[in-house]
């Protein structure tokens, strides 16, 4: 039995995530056809979505992986708006087709920062896939090509996203704290 915080409930079960990830992977495969693609999971939160997504991609000329790490300074459940780069790519992105893979878009500040960084390396194209979209909290406009699920303004964790105490990234379902537990 998985230990989860009291008051937490499953918001999106693993089976539903799997179904949606397969759908998105199909769309991405169709849109890149026989080009080659550099997939960049945004760490830490994007690791599980990216792992499930890339294993389903069937891009003709192949997929390579780079990794970018970003962390927003702030309280545990909401970002302060300051983004810190914790890991950068190791090969040039110039002239490449790049796909950023992220777990959640909240204020949009992290993705806006990372997209700007990637675009400064002059890729042939840049598109973004995000599993969860918390639209109500958006502070900056960000272009996203694929969204898994729109979710309400609740503290969510599991499937890559950290919960209370930095735990629960390993869980296969996406959980939400009861609204009164939000700190
Ligand atoms: C979380 C999440 C996104 C970002 C979204 O990352 O993984 O990257 O916040 O929030 P925003 O749209 O308001 O910028 P966090 O900084 O917690 O780092 P992590 O991925 O290592 O958990």
JSON list of C-alpha atoms and ligand atoms in Angstrom, two decimals, residues 42-46 69-73 76 78-83 86 102-112 137-139 160-162 169, ligand 1:
[
{"chain": "A", "resi": 42, "resn": "UNK", "atom": "CA", "xyz": [12.58, 19.78, -17.61]},
{"chain": "A", "resi": 43, "resn": "UNK", "atom": "CA", "xyz": [13.87, 18.45, -14.30]},
{"chain": "A", "resi": 44, "resn": "UNK", "atom": "CA", "xyz": [13.01, 17.51, -11.81]},
{"chain": "A", "resi": 45, "resn": "UNK", "atom": "CA", "xyz": [9.25, 17.36, -12.23]},
{"chain": "A", "resi": 46, "resn": "UNK", "atom": "CA", "xyz": [9.15, 16.44, -15.92]},
{"chain": "A", "resi": 69, "resn": "UNK", "atom": "CA", "xyz": [16.90, 21.59, -14.71]},
{"chain": "A", "resi": 70, "resn": "UNK", "atom": "CA", "xyz": [14.98, 24.53, -13.33]},
{"chain": "A", "resi": 71, "resn": "UNK", "atom": "CA", "xyz": [13.75, 25.38, -9.90]},
{"chain": "A", "resi": 72, "resn": "UNK", "atom": "CA", "xyz": [11.67, 28.31, -8.78]},
{"chain": "A", "resi": 73, "resn": "UNK", "atom": "CA", "xyz": [12.58, 29.94, -5.51]},
{"chain": "A", "resi": 76, "resn": "UNK", "atom": "CA", "xyz": [6.71, 24.92, -0.91]},
{"chain": "A", "resi": 78, "resn": "UNK", "atom": "CA", "xyz": [3.77, 28.26, -4.87]},
{"chain": "A", "resi": 79, "resn": "UNK", "atom": "CA", "xyz": [6.53, 29.79, -6.88]},
{"chain": "A", "resi": 80, "resn": "UNK", "atom": "CA", "xyz": [8.06, 33.18, -6.09]},
{"chain": "A", "resi": 81, "resn": "UNK", "atom": "CA", "xyz": [8.64, 33.97, -9.72]},
{"chain": "A", "resi": 82, "resn": "UNK", "atom": "CA", "xyz": [12.43, 33.67, -9.63]},
{"chain": "A", "resi": 83, "resn": "UNK", "atom": "CA", "xyz": [13.73, 30.82, -11.73]},
{"chain": "A", "resi": 86, "resn": "UNK", "atom": "CA", "xyz": [20.14, 23.91, -12.08]},
{"chain": "A", "resi": 102, "resn": "UNK", "atom": "CA", "xyz": [7.33, 19.69, -18.52]},
{"chain": "A", "resi": 103, "resn": "UNK", "atom": "CA", "xyz": [5.13, 18.38, -15.74]},
{"chain": "A", "resi": 104, "resn": "UNK", "atom": "CA", "xyz": [3.07, 21.45, -14.93]},
{"chain": "A", "resi": 105, "resn": "UNK", "atom": "CA", "xyz": [2.51, 25.04, -15.98]},
{"chain": "A", "resi": 106, "resn": "UNK", "atom": "CA", "xyz": [1.36, 27.24, -13.13]},
{"chain": "A", "resi": 107, "resn": "UNK", "atom": "CA", "xyz": [2.33, 30.92, -13.34]},
{"chain": "A", "resi": 108, "resn": "UNK", "atom": "CA", "xyz": [4.16, 30.15, -16.58]},
{"chain": "A", "resi": 109, "resn": "UNK", "atom": "CA", "xyz": [7.35, 31.81, -15.36]},
{"chain": "A", "resi": 110, "resn": "UNK", "atom": "CA", "xyz": [9.51, 28.67, -15.43]},
{"chain": "A", "resi": 111, "resn": "UNK", "atom": "CA", "xyz": [8.52, 27.70, -18.96]},
{"chain": "A", "resi": 112, "resn": "UNK", "atom": "CA", "xyz": [8.82, 31.27, -20.21]},
{"chain": "A", "resi": 137, "resn": "UNK", "atom": "CA", "xyz": [-2.66, 30.89, -11.89]},
{"chain": "A", "resi": 138, "resn": "UNK", "atom": "CA", "xyz": [-1.09, 32.07, -15.13]},
{"chain": "A", "resi": 139, "resn": "UNK", "atom": "CA", "xyz": [0.96, 35.28, -14.87]},
{"chain": "A", "resi": 160, "resn": "UNK", "atom": "CA", "xyz": [7.08, 13.36, -11.05]},
{"chain": "A", "resi": 161, "resn": "UNK", "atom": "CA", "xyz": [5.72, 16.29, -9.03]},
{"chain": "A", "resi": 162, "resn": "UNK", "atom": "CA", "xyz": [6.86, 16.63, -5.46]},
{"chain": "A", "resi": 169, "resn": "UNK", "atom": "CA", "xyz": [7.44, 12.12, -6.96]},
{"chain": "B", "resi": 1, "resn": "LIG", "atom": "C1", "xyz": [7.63, 23.30, -10.61]},
{"chain": "B", "resi": 1, "resn": "LIG", "atom": "C2", "xyz": [7.18, 22.56, -11.87]},
{"chain": "B", "resi": 1, "resn": "LIG", "atom": "C3", "xyz": [7.38, 23.58, -12.95]},
{"chain": "B", "resi": 1, "resn": "LIG", "atom": "C4", "xyz": [7.14, 24.90, -12.25]},
{"chain": "B", "resi": 1, "resn": "LIG", "atom": "C5", "xyz": [5.78, 25.42, -12.63]},
{"chain": "B", "resi": 1, "resn": "LIG", "atom": "O1", "xyz": [9.00, 23.19, -10.55]},
{"chain": "B", "resi": 1, "resn": "LIG", "atom": "O2", "xyz": [7.96, 21.40, -12.08]},
{"chain": "B", "resi": 1, "resn": "LIG", "atom": "O3", "xyz": [8.70, 23.55, -13.46]},
{"chain": "B", "resi": 1, "resn": "LIG", "atom": "O4", "xyz": [7.20, 24.65, -10.84]},
{"chain": "B", "resi": 1, "resn": "LIG", "atom": "O5", "xyz": [5.52, 26.62, -12.00]},
{"chain": "B", "resi": 1, "resn": "LIG", "atom": "P1", "xyz": [5.46, 28.03, -12.74]},
{"chain": "B", "resi": 1, "resn": "LIG", "atom": "O6", "xyz": [4.63, 27.86, -13.99]},
{"chain": "B", "resi": 1, "resn": "LIG", "atom": "O7", "xyz": [4.76, 28.89, -11.71]},
{"chain": "B", "resi": 1, "resn": "LIG", "atom": "O8", "xyz": [6.84, 28.50, -13.00]},
{"chain": "B", "resi": 1, "resn": "LIG", "atom": "P2", "xyz": [9.84, 23.41, -9.22]},
{"chain": "B", "resi": 1, "resn": "LIG", "atom": "O9", "xyz": [10.43, 24.78, -9.20]},
{"chain": "B", "resi": 1, "resn": "LIG", "atom": "O10", "xyz": [9.02, 23.03, -8.02]},
{"chain": "B", "resi": 1, "resn": "LIG", "atom": "O11", "xyz": [11.05, 22.41, -9.43]},
{"chain": "B", "resi": 1, "resn": "LIG", "atom": "P3", "xyz": [11.01, 20.83, -9.68]},
{"chain": "B", "resi": 1, "resn": "LIG", "atom": "O12", "xyz": [10.60, 20.59, -11.12]},
{"chain": "B", "resi": 1, "resn": "LIG", "atom": "O13", "xyz": [12.41, 20.43, -9.41]},
{"chain": "B", "resi": 1, "resn": "LIG", "atom": "O14", "xyz": [10.01, 20.22, -8.71]}
]
